[in-house]
Structure formats: structure tokens, C-alpha cells
Coordinates of C-alpha atoms (C1' of nucleotides) in Angstrom, one line a residue:
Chain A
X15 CA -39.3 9.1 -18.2
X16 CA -38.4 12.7 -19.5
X17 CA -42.1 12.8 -20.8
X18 CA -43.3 13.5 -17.3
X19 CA -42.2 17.1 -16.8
X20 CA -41.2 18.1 -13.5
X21 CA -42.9 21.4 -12.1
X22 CA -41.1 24.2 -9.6
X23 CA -41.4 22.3 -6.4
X24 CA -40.1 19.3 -7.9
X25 CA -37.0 21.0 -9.5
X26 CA -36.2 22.8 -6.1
X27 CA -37.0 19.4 -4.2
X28 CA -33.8 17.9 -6.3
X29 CA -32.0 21.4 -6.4
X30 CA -32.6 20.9 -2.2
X31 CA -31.6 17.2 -2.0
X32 CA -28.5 17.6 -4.3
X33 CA -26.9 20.1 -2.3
X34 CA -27.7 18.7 1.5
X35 CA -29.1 15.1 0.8
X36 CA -29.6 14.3 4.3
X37 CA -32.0 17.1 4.8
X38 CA -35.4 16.4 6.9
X39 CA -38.3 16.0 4.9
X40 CA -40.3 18.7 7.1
X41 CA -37.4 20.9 6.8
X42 CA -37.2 20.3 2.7
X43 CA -41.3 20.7 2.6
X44 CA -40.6 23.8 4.7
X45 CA -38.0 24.9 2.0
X46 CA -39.8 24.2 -1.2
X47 CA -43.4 25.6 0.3
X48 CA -45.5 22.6 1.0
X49 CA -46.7 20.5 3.8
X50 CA -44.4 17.2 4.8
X51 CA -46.5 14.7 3.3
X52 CA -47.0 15.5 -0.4
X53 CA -43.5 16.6 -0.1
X54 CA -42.6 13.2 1.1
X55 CA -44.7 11.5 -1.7
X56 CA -43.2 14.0 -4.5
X57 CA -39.6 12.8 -3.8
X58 CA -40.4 9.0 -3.2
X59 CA -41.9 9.6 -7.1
X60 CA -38.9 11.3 -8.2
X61 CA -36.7 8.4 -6.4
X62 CA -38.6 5.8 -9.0
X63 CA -38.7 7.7 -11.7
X64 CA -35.3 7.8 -11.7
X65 CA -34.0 11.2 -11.0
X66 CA -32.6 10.6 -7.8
X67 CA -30.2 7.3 -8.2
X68 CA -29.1 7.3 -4.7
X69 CA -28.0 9.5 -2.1
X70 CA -23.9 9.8 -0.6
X71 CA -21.7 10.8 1.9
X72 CA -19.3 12.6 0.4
X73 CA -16.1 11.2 1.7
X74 CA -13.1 12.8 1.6
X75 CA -10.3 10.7 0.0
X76 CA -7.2 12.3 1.8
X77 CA -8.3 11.9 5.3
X78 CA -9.0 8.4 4.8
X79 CA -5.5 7.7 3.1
X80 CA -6.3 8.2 -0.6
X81 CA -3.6 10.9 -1.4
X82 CA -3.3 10.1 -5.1
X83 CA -5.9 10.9 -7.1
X84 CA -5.2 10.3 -10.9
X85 CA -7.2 10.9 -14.7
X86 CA -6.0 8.3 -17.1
X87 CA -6.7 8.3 -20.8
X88 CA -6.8 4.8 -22.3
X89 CA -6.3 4.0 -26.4
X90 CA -7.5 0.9 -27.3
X91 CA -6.8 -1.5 -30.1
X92 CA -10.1 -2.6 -31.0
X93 CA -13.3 -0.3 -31.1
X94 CA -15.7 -3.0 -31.7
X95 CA -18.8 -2.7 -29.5
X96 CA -18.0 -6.2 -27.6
X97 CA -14.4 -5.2 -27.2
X98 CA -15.1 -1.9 -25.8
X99 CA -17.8 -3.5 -23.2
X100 CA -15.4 -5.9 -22.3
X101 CA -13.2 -2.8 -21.2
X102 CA -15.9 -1.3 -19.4
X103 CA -16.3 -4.6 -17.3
X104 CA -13.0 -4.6 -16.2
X105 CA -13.0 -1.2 -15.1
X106 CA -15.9 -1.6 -13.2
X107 CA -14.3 -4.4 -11.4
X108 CA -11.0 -2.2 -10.6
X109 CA -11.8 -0.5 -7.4
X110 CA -9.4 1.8 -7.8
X111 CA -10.9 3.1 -11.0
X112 CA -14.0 5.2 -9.5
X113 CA -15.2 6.8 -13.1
X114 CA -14.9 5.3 -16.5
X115 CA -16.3 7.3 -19.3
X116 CA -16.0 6.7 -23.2
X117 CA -15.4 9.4 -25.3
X118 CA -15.1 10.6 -29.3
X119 CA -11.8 11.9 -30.3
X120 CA -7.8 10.7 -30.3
X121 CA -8.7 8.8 -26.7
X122 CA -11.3 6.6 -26.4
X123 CA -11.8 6.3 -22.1
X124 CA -10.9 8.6 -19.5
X125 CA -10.5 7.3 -15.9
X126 CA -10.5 8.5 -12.6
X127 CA -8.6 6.8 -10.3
X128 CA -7.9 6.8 -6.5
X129 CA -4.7 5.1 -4.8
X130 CA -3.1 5.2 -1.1
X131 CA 0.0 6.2 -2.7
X132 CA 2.0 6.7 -5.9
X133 CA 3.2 2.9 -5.8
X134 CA 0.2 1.8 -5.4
X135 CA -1.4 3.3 -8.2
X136 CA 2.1 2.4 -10.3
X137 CA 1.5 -1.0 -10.0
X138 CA -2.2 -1.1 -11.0
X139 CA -1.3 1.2 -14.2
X140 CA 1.9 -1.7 -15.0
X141 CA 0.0 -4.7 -13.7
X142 CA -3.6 -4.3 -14.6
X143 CA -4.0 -1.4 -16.8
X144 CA -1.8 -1.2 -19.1
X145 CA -1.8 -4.7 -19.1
X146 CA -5.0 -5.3 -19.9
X147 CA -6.0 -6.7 -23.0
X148 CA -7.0 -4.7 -25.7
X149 CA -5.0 -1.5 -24.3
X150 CA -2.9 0.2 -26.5
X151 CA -1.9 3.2 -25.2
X152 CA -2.7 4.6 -21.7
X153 CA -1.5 8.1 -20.6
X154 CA -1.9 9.4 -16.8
X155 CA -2.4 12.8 -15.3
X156 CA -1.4 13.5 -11.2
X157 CA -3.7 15.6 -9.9
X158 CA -1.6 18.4 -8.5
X159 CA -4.6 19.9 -6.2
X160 CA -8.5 20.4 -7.1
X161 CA -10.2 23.6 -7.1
X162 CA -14.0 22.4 -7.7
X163 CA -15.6 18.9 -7.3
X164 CA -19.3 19.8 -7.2
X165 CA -21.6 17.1 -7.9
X166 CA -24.3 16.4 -10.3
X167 CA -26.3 19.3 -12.6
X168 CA -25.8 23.4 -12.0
X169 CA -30.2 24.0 -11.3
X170 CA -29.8 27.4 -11.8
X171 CA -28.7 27.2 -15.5
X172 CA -31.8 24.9 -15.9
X173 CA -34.2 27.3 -14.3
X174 CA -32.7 30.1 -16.4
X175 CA -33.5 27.8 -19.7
X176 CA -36.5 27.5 -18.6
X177 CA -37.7 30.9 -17.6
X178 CA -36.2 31.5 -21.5
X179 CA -38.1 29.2 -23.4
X180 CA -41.3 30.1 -21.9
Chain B
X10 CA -6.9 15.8 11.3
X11 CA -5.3 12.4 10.4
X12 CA -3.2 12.0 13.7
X13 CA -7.3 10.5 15.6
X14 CA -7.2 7.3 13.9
X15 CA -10.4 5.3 12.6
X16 CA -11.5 2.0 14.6
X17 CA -12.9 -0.7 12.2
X18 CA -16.7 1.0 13.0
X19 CA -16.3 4.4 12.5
X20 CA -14.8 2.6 8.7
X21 CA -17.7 0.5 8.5
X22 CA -20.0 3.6 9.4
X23 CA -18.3 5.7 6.4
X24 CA -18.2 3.2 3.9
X25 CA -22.0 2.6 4.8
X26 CA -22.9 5.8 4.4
X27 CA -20.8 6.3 1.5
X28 CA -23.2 3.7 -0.6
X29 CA -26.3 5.2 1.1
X30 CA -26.9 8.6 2.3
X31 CA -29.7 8.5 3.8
X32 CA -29.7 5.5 5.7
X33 CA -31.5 5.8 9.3
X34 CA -29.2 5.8 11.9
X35 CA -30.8 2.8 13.4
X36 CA -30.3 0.8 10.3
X37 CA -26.5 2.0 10.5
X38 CA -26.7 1.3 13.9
X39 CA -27.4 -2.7 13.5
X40 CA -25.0 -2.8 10.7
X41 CA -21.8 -1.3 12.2
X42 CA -23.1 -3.5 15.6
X43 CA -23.8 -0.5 17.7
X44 CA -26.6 0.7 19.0
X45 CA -28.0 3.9 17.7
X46 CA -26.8 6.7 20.4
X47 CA -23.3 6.0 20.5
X48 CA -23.9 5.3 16.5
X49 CA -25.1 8.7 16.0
X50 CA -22.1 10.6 18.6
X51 CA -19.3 8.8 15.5
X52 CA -21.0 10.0 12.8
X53 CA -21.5 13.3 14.4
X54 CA -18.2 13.1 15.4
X55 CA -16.7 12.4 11.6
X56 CA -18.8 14.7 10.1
X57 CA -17.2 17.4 12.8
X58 CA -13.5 15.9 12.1
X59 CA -14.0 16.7 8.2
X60 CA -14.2 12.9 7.7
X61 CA -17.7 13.4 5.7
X62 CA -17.9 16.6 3.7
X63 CA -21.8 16.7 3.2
X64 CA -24.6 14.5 1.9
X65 CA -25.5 14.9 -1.5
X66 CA -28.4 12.9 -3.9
X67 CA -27.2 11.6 -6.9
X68 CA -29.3 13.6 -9.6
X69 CA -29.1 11.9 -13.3
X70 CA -28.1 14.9 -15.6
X71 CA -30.0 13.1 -18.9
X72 CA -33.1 13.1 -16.8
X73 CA -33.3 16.8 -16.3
X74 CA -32.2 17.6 -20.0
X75 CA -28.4 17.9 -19.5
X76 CA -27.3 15.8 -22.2
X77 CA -23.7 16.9 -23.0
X78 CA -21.3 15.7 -20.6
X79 CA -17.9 16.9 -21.8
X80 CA -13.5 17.0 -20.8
X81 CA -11.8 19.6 -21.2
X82 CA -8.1 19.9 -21.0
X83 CA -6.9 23.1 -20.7
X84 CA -3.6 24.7 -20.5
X85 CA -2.6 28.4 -19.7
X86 CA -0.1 30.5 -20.7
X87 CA 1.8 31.7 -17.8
X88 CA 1.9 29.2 -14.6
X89 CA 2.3 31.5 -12.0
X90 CA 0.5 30.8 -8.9
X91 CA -1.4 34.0 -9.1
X92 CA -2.9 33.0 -12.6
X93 CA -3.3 29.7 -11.6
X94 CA -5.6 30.8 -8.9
X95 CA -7.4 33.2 -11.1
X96 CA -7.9 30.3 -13.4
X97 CA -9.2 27.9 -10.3
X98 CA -11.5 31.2 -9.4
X99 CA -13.1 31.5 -12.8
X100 CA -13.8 27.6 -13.2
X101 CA -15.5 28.0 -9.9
X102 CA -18.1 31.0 -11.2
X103 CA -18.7 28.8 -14.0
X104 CA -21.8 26.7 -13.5
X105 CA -21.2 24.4 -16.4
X106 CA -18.0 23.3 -14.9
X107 CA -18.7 20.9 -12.2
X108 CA -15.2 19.7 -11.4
X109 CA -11.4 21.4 -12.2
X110 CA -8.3 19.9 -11.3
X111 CA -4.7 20.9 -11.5
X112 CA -2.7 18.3 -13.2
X113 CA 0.9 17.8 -14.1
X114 CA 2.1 17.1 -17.3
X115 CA 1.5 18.5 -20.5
X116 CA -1.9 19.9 -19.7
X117 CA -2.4 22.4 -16.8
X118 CA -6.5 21.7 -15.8
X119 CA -8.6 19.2 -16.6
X120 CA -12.5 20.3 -16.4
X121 CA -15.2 18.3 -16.3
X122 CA -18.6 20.3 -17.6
X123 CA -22.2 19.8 -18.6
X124 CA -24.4 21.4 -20.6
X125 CA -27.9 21.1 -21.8
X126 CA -27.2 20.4 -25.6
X127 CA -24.0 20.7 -27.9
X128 CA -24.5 24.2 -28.9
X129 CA -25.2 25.4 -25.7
X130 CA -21.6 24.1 -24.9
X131 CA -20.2 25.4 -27.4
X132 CA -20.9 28.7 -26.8
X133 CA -19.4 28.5 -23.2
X134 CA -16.4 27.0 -24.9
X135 CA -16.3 30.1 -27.5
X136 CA -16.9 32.8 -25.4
X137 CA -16.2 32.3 -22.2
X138 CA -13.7 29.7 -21.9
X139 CA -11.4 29.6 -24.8
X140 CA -11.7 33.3 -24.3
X141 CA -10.6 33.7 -20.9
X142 CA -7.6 35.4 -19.9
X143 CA -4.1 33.4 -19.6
X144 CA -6.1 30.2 -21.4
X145 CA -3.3 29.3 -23.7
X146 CA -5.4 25.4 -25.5
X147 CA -8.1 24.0 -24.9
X148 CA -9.2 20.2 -26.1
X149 CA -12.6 19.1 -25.2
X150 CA -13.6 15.3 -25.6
X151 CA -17.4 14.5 -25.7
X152 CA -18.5 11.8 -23.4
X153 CA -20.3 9.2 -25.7
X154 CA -21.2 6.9 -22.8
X155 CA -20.5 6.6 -19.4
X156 CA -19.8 2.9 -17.7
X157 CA -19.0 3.5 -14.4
X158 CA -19.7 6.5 -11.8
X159 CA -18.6 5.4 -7.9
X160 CA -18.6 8.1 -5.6
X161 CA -15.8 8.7 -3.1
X162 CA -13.2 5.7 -2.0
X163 CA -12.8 2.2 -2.4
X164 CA -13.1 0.7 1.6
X165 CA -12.0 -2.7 0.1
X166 CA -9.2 -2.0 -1.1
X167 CA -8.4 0.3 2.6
X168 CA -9.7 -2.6 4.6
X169 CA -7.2 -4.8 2.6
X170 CA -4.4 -2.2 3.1
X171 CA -5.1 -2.1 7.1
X172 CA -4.9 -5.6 7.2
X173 CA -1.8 -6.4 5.0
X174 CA 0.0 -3.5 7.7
X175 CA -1.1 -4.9 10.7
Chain C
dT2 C1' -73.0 26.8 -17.3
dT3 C1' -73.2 22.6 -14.7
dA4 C1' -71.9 18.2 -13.4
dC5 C1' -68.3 15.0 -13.1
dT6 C1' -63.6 13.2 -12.6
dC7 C1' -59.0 13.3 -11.4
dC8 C1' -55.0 14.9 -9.2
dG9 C1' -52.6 16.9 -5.5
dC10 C1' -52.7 19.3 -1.2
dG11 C1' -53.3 19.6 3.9
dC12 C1' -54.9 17.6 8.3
dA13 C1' -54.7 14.3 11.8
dA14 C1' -52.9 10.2 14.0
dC15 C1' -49.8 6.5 14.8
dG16 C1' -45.5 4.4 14.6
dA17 C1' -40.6 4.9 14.0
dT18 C1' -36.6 7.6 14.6
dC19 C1' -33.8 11.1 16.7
dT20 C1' -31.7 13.1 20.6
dT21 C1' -30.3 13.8 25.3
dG22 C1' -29.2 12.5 30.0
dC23 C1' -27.6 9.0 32.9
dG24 C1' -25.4 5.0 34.8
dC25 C1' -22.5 1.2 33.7
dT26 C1' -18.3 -1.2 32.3
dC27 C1' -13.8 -1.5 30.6
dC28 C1' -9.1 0.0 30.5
dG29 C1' -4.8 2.5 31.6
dG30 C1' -2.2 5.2 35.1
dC31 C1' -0.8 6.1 39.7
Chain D
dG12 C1' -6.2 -1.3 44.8
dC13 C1' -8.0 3.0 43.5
dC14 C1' -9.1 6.6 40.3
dG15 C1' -10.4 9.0 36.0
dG16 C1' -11.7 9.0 31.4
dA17 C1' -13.7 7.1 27.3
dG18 C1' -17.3 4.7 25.2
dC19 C1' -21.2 1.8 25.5
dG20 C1' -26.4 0.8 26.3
dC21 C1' -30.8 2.0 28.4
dA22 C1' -34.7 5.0 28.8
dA23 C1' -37.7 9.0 27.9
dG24 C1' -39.3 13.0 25.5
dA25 C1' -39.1 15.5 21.2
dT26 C1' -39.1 15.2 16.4
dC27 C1' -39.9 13.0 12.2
dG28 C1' -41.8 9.6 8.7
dT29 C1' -45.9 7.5 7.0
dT30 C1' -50.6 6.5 6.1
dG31 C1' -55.5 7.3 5.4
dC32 C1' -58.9 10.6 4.4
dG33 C1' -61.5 14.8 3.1
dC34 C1' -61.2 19.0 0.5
dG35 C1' -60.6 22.1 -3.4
dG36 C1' -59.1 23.4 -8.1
dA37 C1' -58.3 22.2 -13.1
dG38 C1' -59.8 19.9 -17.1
dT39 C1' -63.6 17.6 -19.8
dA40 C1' -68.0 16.7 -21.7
dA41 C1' -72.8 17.3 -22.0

DNA sequence: TTACTCCGCGCAACGATCTTGCGCTCCGGC
DNA sequence: GCCGGAGCGCAAGATCGTTGCGCGGAGTAA
């Protein structure tokens, strides 16, 4: 519920949790400038309300044998709404497809993939993907290297917002 | 490094910790089948052996008033390595790009950025982006909806691998 | 102003968890 | 058969998570 506004602690309590998320509560509490239990209450709250979905090791994909990492964009033939779920279904069912996101303009998904190895992810994008009912068109993208991969929302651009709208 | 290979528990104990963060190490414990000292020594071990890269919560952008989730494809004029990395250097100064990755093909980056509203997007688009040095195109594509978000690797489809090898 | 209510903090205590040291077993090499 | 190393489980002390409770400040109404 974005009626309940969240006050300092609670946004540095997020900022905190989003950059080290297996932090200690006293050591969080000790960070944001409050004792360990209403600390401890304060993120349980923001945990229900739905701010923080989860928490995640972040894994990384090379060591374990994921060397190919690949953005598709997917055309499809039909747009209508139980057509375009029925897409999203099947990409949440492809485990290789980690992201699927629907977008306006000339492509209307973008995914990001993960595969062992180039044949791997070949024969997903020949057998399944582009196979796939509905698909029209489906161009992919190598990723050549990554620069940045930092996860969820930049706090500091929402503290500046706020400290300008007040 | 690669070469120290993973035993089935030290996969189990990633791919746990992959769908939750902050999971006691006594729960982890009794699901990989150890008990919790040595339990604690591998995930120690993996965080050490770059394995797990950090722990991060899963903040939803919408909640805290980022509303704009948008690609942008981006290609530069000269692909020098120098430029590229100057590219990869401003992208990672940028808090409103959270992820940038170098991709073959047609387009040289891929950028994936957030932003509080539309206009506050396009503004970084204007002035900052479009108007960086060596940025040759740039073709953004709002995210309408998103249907599927999974952090890291798929372990089913490595446990299959494994197996299918063996 | 005063009294009242509500919300959130801090204190204290108990139970759970983390962390370390140690002894044991299993396994491979000599 | 003996030895050495790796990895496990047990046990104990330190730390942390969790709950209940009393206190104080902000807001409201008389």
C-alpha cells in the first residue's frame, strides 16, 4: 500500500537490506539509529507490506557453468490480452528464461536468458522459442561482457526527490 | 576458481540460498542434510571462493514510487576498447541505470534503467544519455508489464546437466 | 490548558542461533 | 598396516532474534 508512507529509518532499513541482505538485525538497528527490537518489527512490517519480496544470494552464473547469458526480443502474432498471457506462462515455465518483460514499441517482450553453453541456448531459441506458438519474430543479443548488474531501486535518487519536494 | 568442483550439497546449499537469503543456517542445515557447523564452514567457504557475490533484498521499485522501468539500446560511434570502457564507466555513475551489458550485434549496450516517472526519464535520456560522448543511437522501450523476474541460475536445469554427463 | 488516546521506542529476559574448538571417522597414499 | 588430511558431528559460550511491558511524545477533543 503506497498510502502508508515510509519515514527515514524505514527507507535506510530497505536502502541497508538491499545492498547487504543478510545483515544482522542489531547491526542494521545499529546502522539506521534505533534499538534491535522496533528495528526488527519495522522490517517484519515492511516484509508484509510488500516492499521487501524476498531476499537472494546473488549467484554468480559463470562459476556455476552458465557462460551464456543472452537478451531476446520476441514479436508476436497476436496482441490479444489472453494470447499475450499465454506467452507469459510459457516463459515462466522456461527455466532458462530468468526475466520476461512486456514492452510498447516495434518488440513486444524482452527476455533474459541463461544457458551452459551456446548449444544449449541454440536449441531452446529453435526448439521452444521460436517455436512457440504465437511467435513471430524473435531476435537474440550475446552478451559480450557486463559492466553493471545492480539490483533493485538507486535510494539516493529517491532521497534527493524527496528532500526536493519538501 | 572453477578447477574446486561443487559436491551435490554445496549445490543444494546455493540454490537454497538463492530462493531465500536469509534463511538460518540451521534451517539450511536440515535441508542440505548437514548439520549446522560444517553447514556454515561451505557457505563460508563459497562465499570466499566467489561462488555467492552478496545477499541482497528484493525491494519492489512501484512500491517506493519508481514507476518507469525502461530498455535502452544503445550504440556508440567508435568501438574502441578505450570508449567502450568509458561508456561502461559512465553507465556505472548513472544511478538510474541499474544494469549495462555489452552485446554483439547491431546494438553495442543494452541498459536497463528506472526512474521515478516518464519525464523524469526523459530528462536523463535528453541530457545525459543521448548526450554523452561517443553515444552514436539510442532506442528505449517502456516496460508495460513485467511477468517474470528470477534471480540468478536455474539449478534444475544444472542438476539435469550433471546428471545427463555423469 | 488539560486530559486522553495511540503509536512507537527502549529495556529486559528467554529461547534460538551462531561460532569455535575438539575428537571422531572415512579415505587415499605409502 | 600405518599415517595424514579432509570433513563430519558434538558441545559450550557468545551473539542474536523475539516477546512482553512500561514509558514518553504527538495528536485530539473538551
Amino acid at each position: 500500500m503506497a498510502s502508508t508512507r515510509l519515514d527515514p529509518i524505514d527507507r535506510k532499513i530497505l536502502a541497508e537490506l538491499q545492498a547487504d541482505g543478510r545483515m544482522t538485525n542489531v547491526e542494521l538497528a545499529k546502522r539506521v539509529g534505533i534499538s534491535a527490537p522496533p528495528c526488527l518489527r519495522r522490517v517484519r512490517t515492511l516484509e508484509e507490506a510488500g516492499y521487501i519480496r524476498g531476499y537472494h544470494a546473488d549467484v554468480d552464473p559463470r562459476e556455476l557453468g552458465f557462460e551464456v547469458q543472452v537478451f531476446a526480443n520476441v514479436g508476436l502474432q497476436s496482441q490479444a490480452e489472453a494470447d499475450l498471457s499465454a506467452f507469459e506462462a510459457r516463459c515462466r515455465a522456461w527455466p532458462l528464461v530468468r526475466e520476461c518483460h512486456m514492452l510498447n514499441g516495434e518488440v513486444d517482450f524482452i527476455l533474459k536468458c541463461v544457458a551452459p553453453d551456446l548449444s544449449t541456448f541454440q536449441r531452446f531459441l529453435t526448439e521452444e522459442l521460436t517455436a512457440a506458438a504465437n511467435v513471430a519474430s524473435v531476435k537474440t543479443a550475446l552478451v559480450i561482457r557486463g559492466a553493471k548488474d545492480q539490483p533493485g531501486v538507486p535510494f539516493d535518487v529517491l532521497e534527493e526527490r524527496l528532500a526536493r519536494d519538501a
